[in-house]
Amino acid sequence: MTSTPRPKHLPQHSVRACAQIAGAAVADSTTATAEALDTTVTGISHDAQSIRPGDLHVAWPGTARHGAEFAPGAVASGAVAVVTDAAGAAMLDGLAAPILVVQDVRAVAGKLSAYVYGEPATQLAMYGVTGTNGKTTTSYLIDGGLRRAGLRTGVIGTVQILIGDRVVPSVRTTPEAPDLQAILATAVEEGVEAVSMEVSSHALAYGRPAGIRFKAAAFLNLTQDHLDFHADFEDYFEAKAKLFTPGYTEQAVVDVDDEHGRTIAERCRANGVPVHTFSIKAVAADWSAEDIVLGTDASTFTVVGPDGARHPASAGLPGDFNVANALAAIVLLAVTGIELETAIAGVADVHGVPGRMERVQVPGQQFLAVVDYAHTPDAVQTALTALRPLADRGHGRLRVVVGCGGDRDKTKRPMMGAAAVRLADEAVFTDDNPRTESSADILAAVTDGADAELAGAVQNYRVVADRAEAIAYAVAASGPGDVLIVAGKGHEQGQEIAGVKKPFDDRVVLRAALEAAGKDRGEQ
């Protein structure tokens, strides 16, 4: 189990004071004595297995079980009180600790956690990024600009958490509120001055970032994803839109090449959030990227600001979508007081993000091979569109290895299959993380979409369920001038099959396949 870093020193708050901040009623209990309510709180956690003596335990309802089921164990481990809802309190009769009852536990968890940890976000320059695709890359690009400006920085997101140069494993894109505030408090304690943070739709729906007001937040794009969680696409959009309200951010930076971005910009103007728009597609905007030249490993472009001044810039990552990510980072930094040339130079410093168009190469290799996290229809389309010119330039073929995760949005599976066969010369459909679903059923949905797209044309795909075998096949099939992308898992280091996670890293498996293919060709 990953342990969330916590600060060594905390403000002194009592259980009683925490109840007041949460607007909680104290349940009738013989253990809710004055002495118990005056006990000092030294932390807060939603995970009963991670409780430390002195913690508040927040117990909210889950999809299958209520967190209150685990509260007795949390108290046995030293929790001084439990914050839960009425349903949870009804399960805890006789608990040997005060029970603080609120209407919606998640709705107060952010504010309460921020209070317990001393409002750490108020001591940091917080930069938020949301969008279906590009959050991770943009957060690293922002970090590059902040570092170039001489600041000690942190990054919170999908791949990992960085506190200065310390790396902490990441469990989810945006941590649960108690963990998030503990991380921020630790960052403050360790001298961090600015943090770039991915903000997911799940996090916004659950209120995890409550207690944070971002110095600026960026909206990148919105395409289909997470419809296993959100009621529909509109619900998904509304979750993202919450970030661009006065309670969450001081300023907004919005990509108006995206129709949903244009709606976000309009809402910002209506709700009083200053908005700065940007475009790489000649859409009218405050900031734009022009003279774009795409390369195999990097791209150059010109940043044109609101004053019409032109500034040469570069993105050390392939694809026009990374030009958009770079421009988002540059604008976000510039409008928050980072000198523009410093922002441009810092963004250009970033030449790689784990699992995002990450090149994998061995000696003697005669084709381009990359690993990418593309796991939505739009992301697959965007990645293949970006790589197509590179294959054409080398008079080669574009090949993609891709699958779909189990227990997630089922409606995107046919769309991903269709995008793969439409844009690649050959698609290899394989397992992603089947989780508890049947691999065969997932792959059938993907190939249904591919067949519908092909409409009787020559089949340009094959199914190889075993992911390592699929990667090995694609490598063996690739030759000089070709481009191969292994899509879907990116930075992930495990594969979950039948509820069991085993080690699996696309980059490691791809490298091994490349090395084996080189040996078969007699390369040294």
Short mmCIF file of C-alpha atoms in Angstrom, two decimals:
data_model
loop_
_atom_site.label_atom_id
_atom_site.label_comp_id
_atom_site.label_asym_id
_atom_site.label_seq_id
_atom_site.Cartn_x
_atom_site.Cartn_y
_atom_site.Cartn_z
CA MET A 1 0.00 0.00 0.00
CA THR A 2 1.29 3.43 -0.92
CA SER A 3 1.77 5.70 2.07
CA THR A 4 0.78 9.32 1.59
CA PRO A 5 3.48 11.73 2.78
CA ARG A 6 2.47 13.84 5.75
CA PRO A 7 3.96 16.96 7.31
CA LYS A 8 5.93 16.60 10.52
CA HIS A 9 4.31 19.60 12.19
CA LEU A 10 0.62 20.46 12.33
CA PRO A 11 -1.57 23.20 13.76
CA GLN A 12 -3.24 22.19 17.02
CA HIS A 13 -6.95 21.60 16.44
CA SER A 14 -9.43 19.78 18.61
CA VAL A 15 -12.12 17.32 17.58
CA ARG A 16 -14.65 19.95 18.69
CA ALA A 17 -13.13 22.61 16.40
CA CYS A 18 -13.12 20.17 13.48
CA ALA A 19 -16.78 19.44 14.08
CA GLN A 20 -17.53 23.15 13.88
CA ILE A 21 -15.60 23.53 10.61
CA ALA A 22 -17.45 20.56 9.11
CA GLY A 23 -20.80 21.78 10.38
CA ALA A 24 -21.16 18.39 12.06
CA ALA A 25 -23.57 17.28 14.72
CA VAL A 26 -22.09 15.11 17.44
CA ALA A 27 -24.00 11.84 17.63
CA ASP A 28 -25.35 10.82 21.03
CA SER A 29 -22.66 8.63 22.50
CA THR A 30 -21.26 7.99 25.94
CA THR A 31 -17.79 8.38 24.39
CA ALA A 32 -18.48 11.94 23.14
CA THR A 33 -17.29 13.39 26.40
CA ALA A 34 -15.84 16.86 26.80
CA GLU A 35 -12.42 15.24 27.14
CA ALA A 36 -12.87 13.28 23.90
CA LEU A 37 -14.07 16.35 22.02
CA ASP A 38 -11.10 18.35 23.24
CA THR A 39 -8.61 15.72 22.01
CA THR A 40 -6.01 17.12 19.62
CA VAL A 41 -6.34 16.06 15.99
CA THR A 42 -3.01 15.26 14.33
CA GLY A 43 -4.15 14.16 10.89
CA ILE A 44 -7.06 13.00 8.77
CA SER A 45 -7.56 9.93 6.58
CA HIS A 46 -10.28 8.19 4.58
CA ASP A 47 -8.35 4.91 4.58
CA ALA A 48 -8.87 2.89 7.75
CA GLN A 49 -5.69 0.92 7.04
CA SER A 50 -3.60 4.10 6.94
CA ILE A 51 -4.84 5.59 10.19
CA ARG A 52 -2.26 7.05 12.53
CA PRO A 53 -2.92 7.78 16.22
CA GLY A 54 -4.63 11.16 16.50
CA ASP A 55 -6.32 11.05 13.09
CA LEU A 56 -9.86 11.93 12.19
CA HIS A 57 -11.34 9.14 10.10
CA VAL A 58 -13.69 10.25 7.33
CA ALA A 59 -16.07 7.47 6.33
CA TRP A 60 -18.16 8.02 3.22
CA PRO A 61 -20.38 5.62 1.25
CA GLY A 62 -18.66 3.70 -1.55
CA THR A 63 -20.07 1.95 -4.59
CA ALA A 64 -20.25 -1.41 -2.80
CA ARG A 65 -19.70 -0.78 0.91
CA HIS A 66 -19.98 2.11 3.34
CA GLY A 67 -16.71 3.35 4.79
CA ALA A 68 -18.27 3.26 8.24
CA GLU A 69 -17.86 -0.52 8.17
CA PHE A 70 -14.14 0.07 8.65
CA ALA A 71 -14.47 2.76 11.33
CA PRO A 72 -14.09 0.40 14.33
CA GLY A 73 -10.76 -0.72 12.92
CA ALA A 74 -9.74 2.89 12.40
CA VAL A 75 -10.56 3.71 16.03
CA ALA A 76 -8.65 0.63 17.18
CA SER A 77 -5.67 2.03 15.25
CA GLY A 78 -5.91 5.36 17.05
CA ALA A 79 -8.52 7.48 15.27
CA VAL A 80 -9.86 10.03 17.76
CA ALA A 81 -13.19 10.58 15.98
CA VAL A 82 -15.16 9.49 12.92
CA VAL A 83 -16.79 11.86 10.43
CA THR A 84 -19.63 10.16 8.59
CA ASP A 85 -23.22 10.57 7.41
CA ALA A 86 -26.44 9.45 9.08
CA ALA A 87 -26.30 6.03 7.41
CA GLY A 88 -22.76 5.56 8.62
CA ALA A 89 -23.57 6.73 12.14
CA ALA A 90 -26.39 4.18 12.34
CA MET A 91 -23.80 1.46 11.79
CA LEU A 92 -21.58 2.65 14.64
CA ASP A 93 -23.67 2.38 17.79
CA GLY A 94 -21.36 2.05 20.77
CA LEU A 95 -18.22 3.13 18.93
CA ALA A 96 -15.46 4.08 21.37
CA ALA A 97 -14.93 7.54 19.83
CA PRO A 98 -17.03 10.60 19.00
CA ILE A 99 -19.08 10.35 15.81
CA LEU A 100 -19.41 13.59 13.85
CA VAL A 101 -22.43 13.45 11.54
CA VAL A 102 -22.70 15.50 8.33
CA GLN A 103 -25.11 15.30 5.43
CA ASP A 104 -22.48 14.64 2.76
CA VAL A 105 -19.04 13.47 3.90
CA ARG A 106 -17.27 14.08 0.61
CA ALA A 107 -18.70 17.60 0.40
CA VAL A 108 -16.96 18.59 3.65
CA ALA A 109 -13.82 16.43 3.36
CA GLY A 110 -11.85 18.97 1.32
CA LYS A 111 -12.58 21.93 3.57
CA LEU A 112 -12.03 19.86 6.71
CA SER A 113 -8.77 18.37 5.45
CA ALA A 114 -7.45 21.80 4.49
CA TYR A 115 -8.28 23.03 8.00
CA VAL A 116 -6.56 20.12 9.73
CA TYR A 117 -3.38 20.63 7.68
CA GLY A 118 -3.27 24.41 8.09
CA GLU A 119 -4.66 25.58 4.72
CA PRO A 120 -1.47 24.68 2.83
CA ALA A 121 -2.74 25.76 -0.61
CA THR A 122 -2.83 29.37 0.56
CA GLN A 123 0.97 29.20 0.90
CA LEU A 124 1.52 27.81 -2.61
CA ALA A 125 1.07 29.07 -6.16
CA MET A 126 -1.37 26.42 -7.38
CA TYR A 127 -1.77 25.67 -11.11
CA GLY A 128 -4.63 23.37 -12.18
CA VAL A 129 -5.09 21.54 -15.47
CA THR A 130 -8.15 19.67 -16.68
CA GLY A 131 -9.23 18.07 -19.95
CA THR A 132 -9.80 14.60 -21.31
CA ASN A 133 -6.35 14.42 -22.88
CA GLY A 134 -3.08 16.22 -22.17
CA LYS A 135 -3.34 16.90 -18.42
CA THR A 136 -0.18 15.03 -17.50
CA THR A 137 1.96 16.50 -20.26
CA THR A 138 0.75 20.04 -19.59
CA SER A 139 1.39 19.74 -15.86
CA TYR A 140 5.01 18.75 -16.58
CA LEU A 141 5.38 21.62 -19.07
CA ILE A 142 4.10 24.06 -16.44
CA ASP A 143 6.59 22.59 -14.00
CA GLY A 144 9.37 23.20 -16.53
CA GLY A 145 8.46 26.88 -16.72
CA LEU A 146 8.23 27.25 -12.96
CA ARG A 147 11.62 25.59 -12.48
CA ARG A 148 13.18 27.83 -15.13
CA ALA A 149 11.80 30.77 -13.11
CA GLY A 150 13.83 29.53 -10.14
CA LEU A 151 10.97 28.18 -8.05
CA ARG A 152 11.00 24.98 -6.01
CA THR A 153 8.10 23.01 -7.42
CA GLY A 154 5.73 20.10 -7.01
CA VAL A 155 3.62 18.08 -9.45
CA ILE A 156 0.49 16.09 -8.59
CA GLY A 157 -0.97 13.78 -11.21
CA THR A 158 -1.46 10.45 -12.89
CA VAL A 159 2.14 9.34 -13.32
CA GLN A 160 3.62 10.33 -9.98
CA ILE A 161 3.73 13.01 -7.32
CA LEU A 162 6.81 15.21 -7.12
CA ILE A 163 7.64 17.18 -3.98
CA GLY A 164 10.72 19.08 -5.04
CA ASP A 165 12.86 16.26 -6.41
CA ARG A 166 11.25 13.61 -4.20
CA VAL A 167 9.10 11.10 -6.08
CA VAL A 168 5.97 9.65 -4.48
CA PRO A 169 3.91 6.96 -6.25
CA SER A 170 0.52 8.14 -7.48
CA VAL A 171 -2.63 6.11 -6.87
CA ARG A 172 -5.07 8.28 -8.84
CA THR A 173 -4.97 11.38 -11.02
CA THR A 174 -6.19 13.66 -8.23
CA PRO A 175 -5.76 12.28 -4.70
CA GLU A 176 -8.66 12.04 -2.27
CA ALA A 177 -9.04 15.23 -0.26
CA PRO A 178 -7.29 14.06 2.96
CA ASP A 179 -4.31 12.78 0.98
CA LEU A 180 -4.21 15.84 -1.26
CA GLN A 181 -4.06 18.27 1.64
CA ALA A 182 -1.42 16.17 3.41
CA ILE A 183 0.70 16.25 0.25
CA LEU A 184 0.33 20.02 -0.05
CA ALA A 185 1.20 20.51 3.62
CA THR A 186 4.29 18.35 3.18
CA ALA A 187 5.23 20.38 0.11
CA VAL A 188 5.00 23.61 2.12
CA GLU A 189 7.09 22.11 4.91
CA GLU A 190 9.76 21.06 2.38
CA GLY A 191 10.02 24.50 0.83
CA VAL A 192 7.94 24.03 -2.32
CA GLU A 193 6.63 27.30 -3.71
CA ALA A 194 4.45 26.28 -6.69
CA VAL A 195 2.51 23.16 -7.64
CA SER A 196 1.09 22.08 -10.99
CA MET A 197 -1.78 19.66 -10.56
CA GLU A 198 -4.02 17.54 -12.73
CA VAL A 199 -7.68 17.95 -11.81
CA SER A 200 -9.88 15.07 -12.92
CA SER A 201 -13.63 15.07 -13.49
CA HIS A 202 -13.98 12.45 -10.74
CA ALA A 203 -12.16 14.77 -8.34
CA LEU A 204 -14.38 17.70 -9.21
CA ALA A 205 -17.54 15.60 -8.93
CA TYR A 206 -16.46 14.47 -5.47
CA GLY A 207 -15.13 17.86 -4.36
CA ARG A 208 -11.57 16.63 -3.73
CA PRO A 209 -9.96 20.01 -4.61
CA ALA A 210 -12.19 21.90 -2.15
CA GLY A 211 -9.93 23.99 0.04
CA ILE A 212 -7.78 24.98 -2.95
CA ARG A 213 -8.13 28.14 -5.00
CA PHE A 214 -5.89 27.92 -8.02
CA LYS A 215 -3.79 30.86 -9.15
CA ALA A 216 -4.90 29.80 -12.63
CA ALA A 217 -6.53 26.76 -14.20
CA ALA A 218 -6.37 25.52 -17.79
CA PHE A 219 -9.02 23.78 -19.88
CA LEU A 220 -7.54 21.68 -22.70
CA ASN A 221 -10.30 19.68 -24.38
CA LEU A 222 -13.27 17.40 -23.80
CA THR A 223 -13.94 14.14 -25.63
CA GLN A 224 -15.68 10.93 -24.66
CA ASP A 225 -14.38 9.17 -21.57
CA HIS A 226 -15.50 8.12 -18.09
CA LEU A 227 -19.12 7.48 -19.05
CA ASP A 228 -18.98 4.50 -16.70
CA PHE A 229 -18.81 7.12 -13.91
CA HIS A 230 -20.71 10.12 -15.26
CA ALA A 231 -24.40 9.85 -16.08
CA ASP A 232 -23.81 11.17 -19.59
CA PHE A 233 -21.49 13.44 -21.55
CA GLU A 234 -23.21 16.58 -20.27
CA ASP A 235 -22.61 15.45 -16.69
CA TYR A 236 -18.94 14.89 -17.58
CA PHE A 237 -18.71 18.42 -18.99
CA GLU A 238 -20.41 19.99 -15.98
CA ALA A 239 -17.94 18.29 -13.65
CA LYS A 240 -15.03 19.80 -15.57
CA ALA A 241 -16.74 23.19 -15.68
CA LYS A 242 -16.75 23.42 -11.88
CA LEU A 243 -13.04 24.20 -11.95
CA PHE A 244 -13.71 27.47 -13.79
CA THR A 245 -15.81 29.10 -11.11
CA PRO A 246 -14.72 31.82 -8.65
CA GLY A 247 -14.46 29.41 -5.71
CA TYR A 248 -11.89 27.28 -7.49
CA THR A 249 -9.71 29.58 -9.58
CA GLU A 250 -8.55 33.17 -9.87
CA GLN A 251 -8.03 32.99 -13.65
CA ALA A 252 -8.84 30.63 -16.52
CA VAL A 253 -6.77 29.68 -19.57
CA VAL A 254 -8.97 28.03 -22.19
CA ASP A 255 -8.39 26.29 -25.53
CA VAL A 256 -11.07 27.68 -27.82
CA ASP A 257 -10.23 25.23 -30.61
CA ASP A 258 -12.49 22.95 -28.56
CA GLU A 259 -16.21 23.76 -28.68
CA HIS A 260 -16.55 22.99 -24.97
CA GLY A 261 -13.68 25.35 -24.31
CA ARG A 262 -15.63 28.11 -26.01
CA THR A 263 -18.53 27.40 -23.66
CA ILE A 264 -16.20 27.47 -20.66
CA ALA A 265 -14.83 30.84 -21.82
CA GLU A 266 -18.35 32.26 -22.10
CA ARG A 267 -19.21 31.03 -18.62
CA CYS A 268 -16.05 32.57 -17.18
CA ARG A 269 -16.99 35.94 -18.63
CA ALA A 270 -20.44 35.57 -17.10
CA ASN A 271 -19.29 34.44 -13.64
CA GLY A 272 -16.49 36.96 -13.28
CA VAL A 273 -13.46 34.69 -13.71
CA PRO A 274 -10.84 36.46 -15.89
CA VAL A 275 -10.32 34.27 -18.97
CA HIS A 276 -7.40 34.05 -21.40
CA THR A 277 -8.12 32.10 -24.57
CA PHE A 278 -5.65 30.34 -26.85
CA SER A 279 -5.68 28.54 -30.20
CA ILE A 280 -3.33 26.67 -32.52
CA LYS A 281 -5.90 26.51 -35.35
CA ALA A 282 -6.31 30.17 -36.28
CA VAL A 283 -9.45 30.52 -34.16
CA ALA A 284 -9.84 34.05 -32.79
CA ALA A 285 -8.13 34.01 -29.39
CA ASP A 286 -6.02 36.12 -27.05
CA TRP A 287 -2.99 33.89 -27.64
CA SER A 288 -2.11 31.75 -30.64
CA ALA A 289 0.55 29.45 -32.04
CA GLU A 290 1.59 30.17 -35.63
CA ASP A 291 4.31 28.97 -38.03
CA ILE A 292 4.02 25.45 -36.58
CA VAL A 293 6.67 23.03 -37.83
CA LEU A 294 6.19 19.46 -36.58
CA GLY A 295 9.20 17.20 -36.15
CA THR A 296 9.86 13.59 -35.17
CA ASP A 297 10.87 14.45 -31.62
CA ALA A 298 9.99 18.12 -31.26
CA SER A 299 8.10 21.00 -32.87
CA THR A 300 8.73 24.70 -33.31
CA PHE A 301 6.15 27.48 -33.41
CA THR A 302 5.64 31.17 -32.81
CA VAL A 303 3.71 32.42 -29.79
CA VAL A 304 1.60 35.45 -30.63
CA GLY A 305 0.33 37.30 -27.56
CA PRO A 306 -2.52 39.74 -27.02
CA ASP A 307 -0.21 42.63 -27.94
CA GLY A 308 0.63 41.04 -31.30
CA ALA A 309 4.27 40.50 -30.37
CA ARG A 310 5.79 37.31 -31.80
CA HIS A 311 8.03 34.99 -29.80
CA PRO A 312 9.79 31.86 -31.13
CA ALA A 313 9.01 28.75 -29.09
CA SER A 314 9.35 25.00 -29.17
CA ALA A 315 7.82 21.88 -27.68
CA GLY A 316 10.25 19.04 -27.07
CA LEU A 317 7.51 16.51 -27.78
CA PRO A 318 6.00 15.33 -31.09
CA GLY A 319 2.53 16.17 -32.46
CA ASP A 320 0.41 19.28 -32.90
CA PHE A 321 -1.52 18.37 -29.76
CA ASN A 322 1.70 18.89 -27.82
CA VAL A 323 2.01 22.34 -29.39
CA ALA A 324 -1.42 23.02 -27.87
CA ASN A 325 -0.26 21.64 -24.51
CA ALA A 326 2.89 23.77 -24.66
CA LEU A 327 0.92 26.89 -25.52
CA ALA A 328 -1.48 26.22 -22.64
CA ALA A 329 1.45 26.00 -20.23
CA ILE A 330 3.12 29.13 -21.60
CA VAL A 331 -0.06 31.19 -21.33
CA LEU A 332 -0.85 29.86 -17.85
CA LEU A 333 2.59 30.89 -16.67
CA ALA A 334 2.60 34.25 -18.45
CA VAL A 335 -0.74 35.43 -17.08
CA THR A 336 0.35 34.58 -13.53
CA GLY A 337 3.46 36.73 -13.63
CA ILE A 338 6.18 34.47 -15.01
CA GLU A 339 8.20 36.41 -17.59
CA LEU A 340 7.11 35.21 -21.04
CA GLU A 341 10.58 34.36 -22.36
CA THR A 342 11.27 32.42 -19.16
CA ALA A 343 8.01 30.49 -19.58
CA ILE A 344 8.84 29.68 -23.21
CA ALA A 345 12.35 28.52 -22.32
CA GLY A 346 11.13 26.43 -19.39
CA VAL A 347 8.49 24.67 -21.49
CA ALA A 348 11.13 23.94 -24.14
CA ASP A 349 13.29 22.34 -21.43
CA VAL A 350 10.82 19.45 -21.10
CA HIS A 351 11.79 16.75 -23.60
CA GLY A 352 9.83 13.83 -22.28
CA VAL A 353 6.92 12.85 -20.06
CA PRO A 354 6.66 9.26 -18.83
CA GLY A 355 4.37 7.23 -21.09
CA ARG A 356 3.37 10.19 -23.27
CA MET A 357 4.64 9.75 -26.83
CA GLU A 358 7.68 8.21 -25.15
CA ARG A 359 10.19 6.95 -27.66
CA VAL A 360 11.67 3.47 -27.10
CA GLN A 361 14.83 2.73 -29.06
CA VAL A 362 17.59 0.11 -29.14
CA PRO A 363 20.79 0.04 -31.21
CA GLY A 364 20.23 -0.79 -34.86
CA GLN A 365 16.49 -0.07 -34.77
CA GLN A 366 15.20 1.04 -38.18
CA PHE A 367 11.77 2.37 -37.30
CA LEU A 368 10.19 4.71 -34.77
CA ALA A 369 8.50 3.04 -31.77
CA VAL A 370 6.62 4.98 -29.12
CA VAL A 371 4.48 4.26 -26.08
CA ASP A 372 1.52 6.51 -25.32
CA TYR A 373 -1.32 6.64 -22.81
CA ALA A 374 -3.96 7.15 -25.55
CA HIS A 375 -7.00 5.29 -24.19
CA THR A 376 -9.94 7.23 -25.61
CA PRO A 377 -11.24 7.43 -29.20
CA ASP A 378 -10.06 11.01 -29.57
CA ALA A 379 -6.65 10.30 -28.06
CA VAL A 380 -6.11 7.36 -30.43
CA GLN A 381 -7.17 9.52 -33.37
CA THR A 382 -4.95 12.40 -32.25
CA ALA A 383 -1.89 10.19 -31.72
CA LEU A 384 -2.25 8.42 -35.08
CA THR A 385 -2.89 11.67 -36.90
CA ALA A 386 0.27 13.13 -35.36
CA LEU A 387 2.38 10.11 -36.34
CA ARG A 388 1.02 9.66 -39.88
CA PRO A 389 3.31 12.32 -41.44
CA LEU A 390 6.32 10.61 -39.90
CA ALA A 391 5.39 7.27 -41.48
CA ASP A 392 4.66 8.93 -44.82
CA ARG A 393 7.96 10.80 -44.70
CA GLY A 394 9.83 7.50 -44.31
CA HIS A 395 7.65 5.78 -46.94
CA GLY A 396 6.66 3.37 -44.19
CA ARG A 397 3.56 1.95 -42.56
CA LEU A 398 1.83 3.20 -39.42
CA ARG A 399 1.00 0.42 -36.98
CA VAL A 400 -0.86 0.61 -33.64
CA VAL A 401 -1.22 -1.84 -30.76
CA VAL A 402 -4.27 -0.93 -28.71
CA GLY A 403 -6.94 -2.35 -26.42
CA CYS A 404 -9.68 -1.19 -24.06
CA GLY A 405 -9.93 -1.50 -20.30
CA GLY A 406 -12.53 -3.63 -18.59
CA ASP A 407 -15.05 -2.31 -16.06
CA ARG A 408 -14.91 1.11 -17.72
CA ASP A 409 -16.87 3.03 -20.37
CA LYS A 410 -18.07 0.33 -22.79
CA THR A 411 -19.42 2.76 -25.38
CA LYS A 412 -15.95 3.94 -26.42
CA ARG A 413 -14.69 0.47 -27.38
CA PRO A 414 -16.17 0.32 -30.92
CA MET A 415 -15.13 3.94 -31.45
CA MET A 416 -11.52 3.11 -30.58
CA GLY A 417 -11.54 0.13 -32.94
CA ALA A 418 -12.93 2.32 -35.73
CA ALA A 419 -10.33 5.04 -35.16
CA ALA A 420 -7.49 2.51 -35.20
CA VAL A 421 -8.39 0.89 -38.54
CA ARG A 422 -9.30 4.21 -40.14
CA LEU A 423 -6.02 5.92 -39.38
CA ALA A 424 -3.41 3.14 -39.12
CA ASP A 425 -2.18 0.86 -41.87
CA GLU A 426 -2.45 -2.01 -39.44
CA ALA A 427 -4.07 -2.28 -36.02
CA VAL A 428 -3.29 -5.00 -33.50
CA PHE A 429 -6.10 -5.33 -30.96
CA THR A 430 -5.08 -6.73 -27.61
CA ASP A 431 -5.80 -6.73 -23.90
CA ASP A 432 -5.41 -3.53 -21.89
CA ASN A 433 -6.56 -4.13 -18.30
CA PRO A 434 -9.50 -6.56 -18.62
CA ARG A 435 -10.00 -6.31 -14.85
CA THR A 436 -13.05 -8.43 -14.03
CA GLU A 437 -14.47 -8.53 -17.58
CA SER A 438 -14.02 -11.14 -20.28
CA SER A 439 -11.14 -10.29 -22.59
CA ALA A 440 -13.00 -11.87 -25.50
CA ASP A 441 -16.08 -9.70 -24.90
CA ILE A 442 -13.99 -6.50 -24.80
CA LEU A 443 -12.11 -7.39 -27.97
CA ALA A 444 -15.36 -8.31 -29.73
CA ALA A 445 -16.70 -4.81 -29.08
CA VAL A 446 -13.49 -3.28 -30.45
CA THR A 447 -13.57 -5.40 -33.62
CA ASP A 448 -17.28 -4.66 -34.10
CA GLY A 449 -16.36 -1.01 -34.38
CA ALA A 450 -13.47 -1.81 -36.72
CA ASP A 451 -15.67 -3.94 -38.98
CA ALA A 452 -18.34 -1.25 -39.13
CA GLU A 453 -15.70 1.31 -40.09
CA LEU A 454 -14.22 -0.92 -42.79
CA ALA A 455 -17.67 -1.69 -44.24
CA GLY A 456 -16.43 -4.67 -46.21
CA ALA A 457 -13.04 -3.24 -47.15
CA VAL A 458 -9.91 -5.33 -46.72
CA GLN A 459 -9.38 -6.12 -43.04
CA ASN A 460 -6.32 -4.30 -41.74
CA TYR A 461 -6.34 -5.60 -38.20
CA ARG A 462 -5.62 -8.72 -36.27
CA VAL A 463 -6.45 -9.77 -32.72
CA VAL A 464 -3.68 -10.96 -30.40
CA ALA A 465 -5.17 -11.06 -26.92
CA ASP A 466 -1.91 -11.53 -25.01
CA ARG A 467 -0.44 -8.02 -24.82
CA ALA A 468 3.21 -9.09 -24.83
CA GLU A 469 2.61 -11.30 -27.85
CA ALA A 470 0.77 -8.45 -29.59
CA ILE A 471 3.71 -6.10 -29.05
CA ALA A 472 6.16 -8.75 -30.24
CA TYR A 473 4.09 -9.34 -33.40
CA ALA A 474 3.93 -5.60 -34.16
CA VAL A 475 7.68 -5.23 -33.72
CA ALA A 476 8.38 -8.21 -35.99
CA ALA A 477 6.04 -6.81 -38.62
CA SER A 478 7.68 -3.36 -38.61
CA GLY A 479 10.51 -2.43 -40.93
CA PRO A 480 12.56 0.53 -42.14
CA GLY A 481 10.59 3.79 -42.21
CA ASP A 482 7.65 2.37 -40.27
CA VAL A 483 6.10 3.93 -37.16
CA LEU A 484 4.77 1.79 -34.31
CA ILE A 485 2.72 3.11 -31.40
CA VAL A 486 1.81 0.96 -28.40
CA ALA A 487 -1.19 2.78 -26.98
CA GLY A 488 -3.39 2.67 -23.91
CA LYS A 489 -1.27 2.07 -20.83
CA GLY A 490 1.55 4.59 -21.13
CA HIS A 491 3.36 4.89 -17.80
CA GLU A 492 1.42 2.10 -16.08
CA GLN A 493 3.49 -0.69 -14.61
CA GLY A 494 0.84 -3.34 -14.09
CA GLN A 495 -1.88 -5.22 -15.95
CA GLU A 496 -5.03 -6.31 -14.16
CA ILE A 497 -6.59 -9.58 -15.33
CA ALA A 498 -9.42 -11.34 -13.47
CA GLY A 499 -8.95 -8.93 -10.58
CA VAL A 500 -5.26 -9.73 -10.18
CA LYS A 501 -2.60 -7.15 -11.06
CA LYS A 502 0.67 -8.47 -12.43
CA PRO A 503 3.77 -6.45 -13.40
CA PHE A 504 3.57 -5.12 -16.95
CA ASP A 505 5.18 -2.04 -18.45
CA ASP A 506 4.66 -1.38 -22.16
CA ARG A 507 8.03 0.35 -22.35
CA VAL A 508 9.88 -2.62 -20.86
CA VAL A 509 8.01 -5.16 -22.98
CA LEU A 510 8.47 -3.09 -26.15
CA ARG A 511 12.19 -2.69 -25.51
CA ALA A 512 12.58 -6.42 -24.93
CA ALA A 513 10.73 -7.15 -28.19
CA LEU A 514 12.93 -4.68 -30.07
CA GLU A 515 16.08 -6.25 -28.64
CA ALA A 516 14.88 -9.76 -29.48
CA ALA A 517 14.02 -8.71 -33.03
CA GLY A 518 17.48 -7.18 -33.41
CA LYS A 519 19.13 -10.42 -32.29
CA ASP A 520 17.00 -12.38 -34.73
CA ARG A 521 18.36 -10.11 -37.49
CA GLY A 522 21.89 -10.70 -36.26
CA GLU A 523 22.38 -7.14 -34.96
CA GLN A 524 24.96 -6.65 -32.22
#
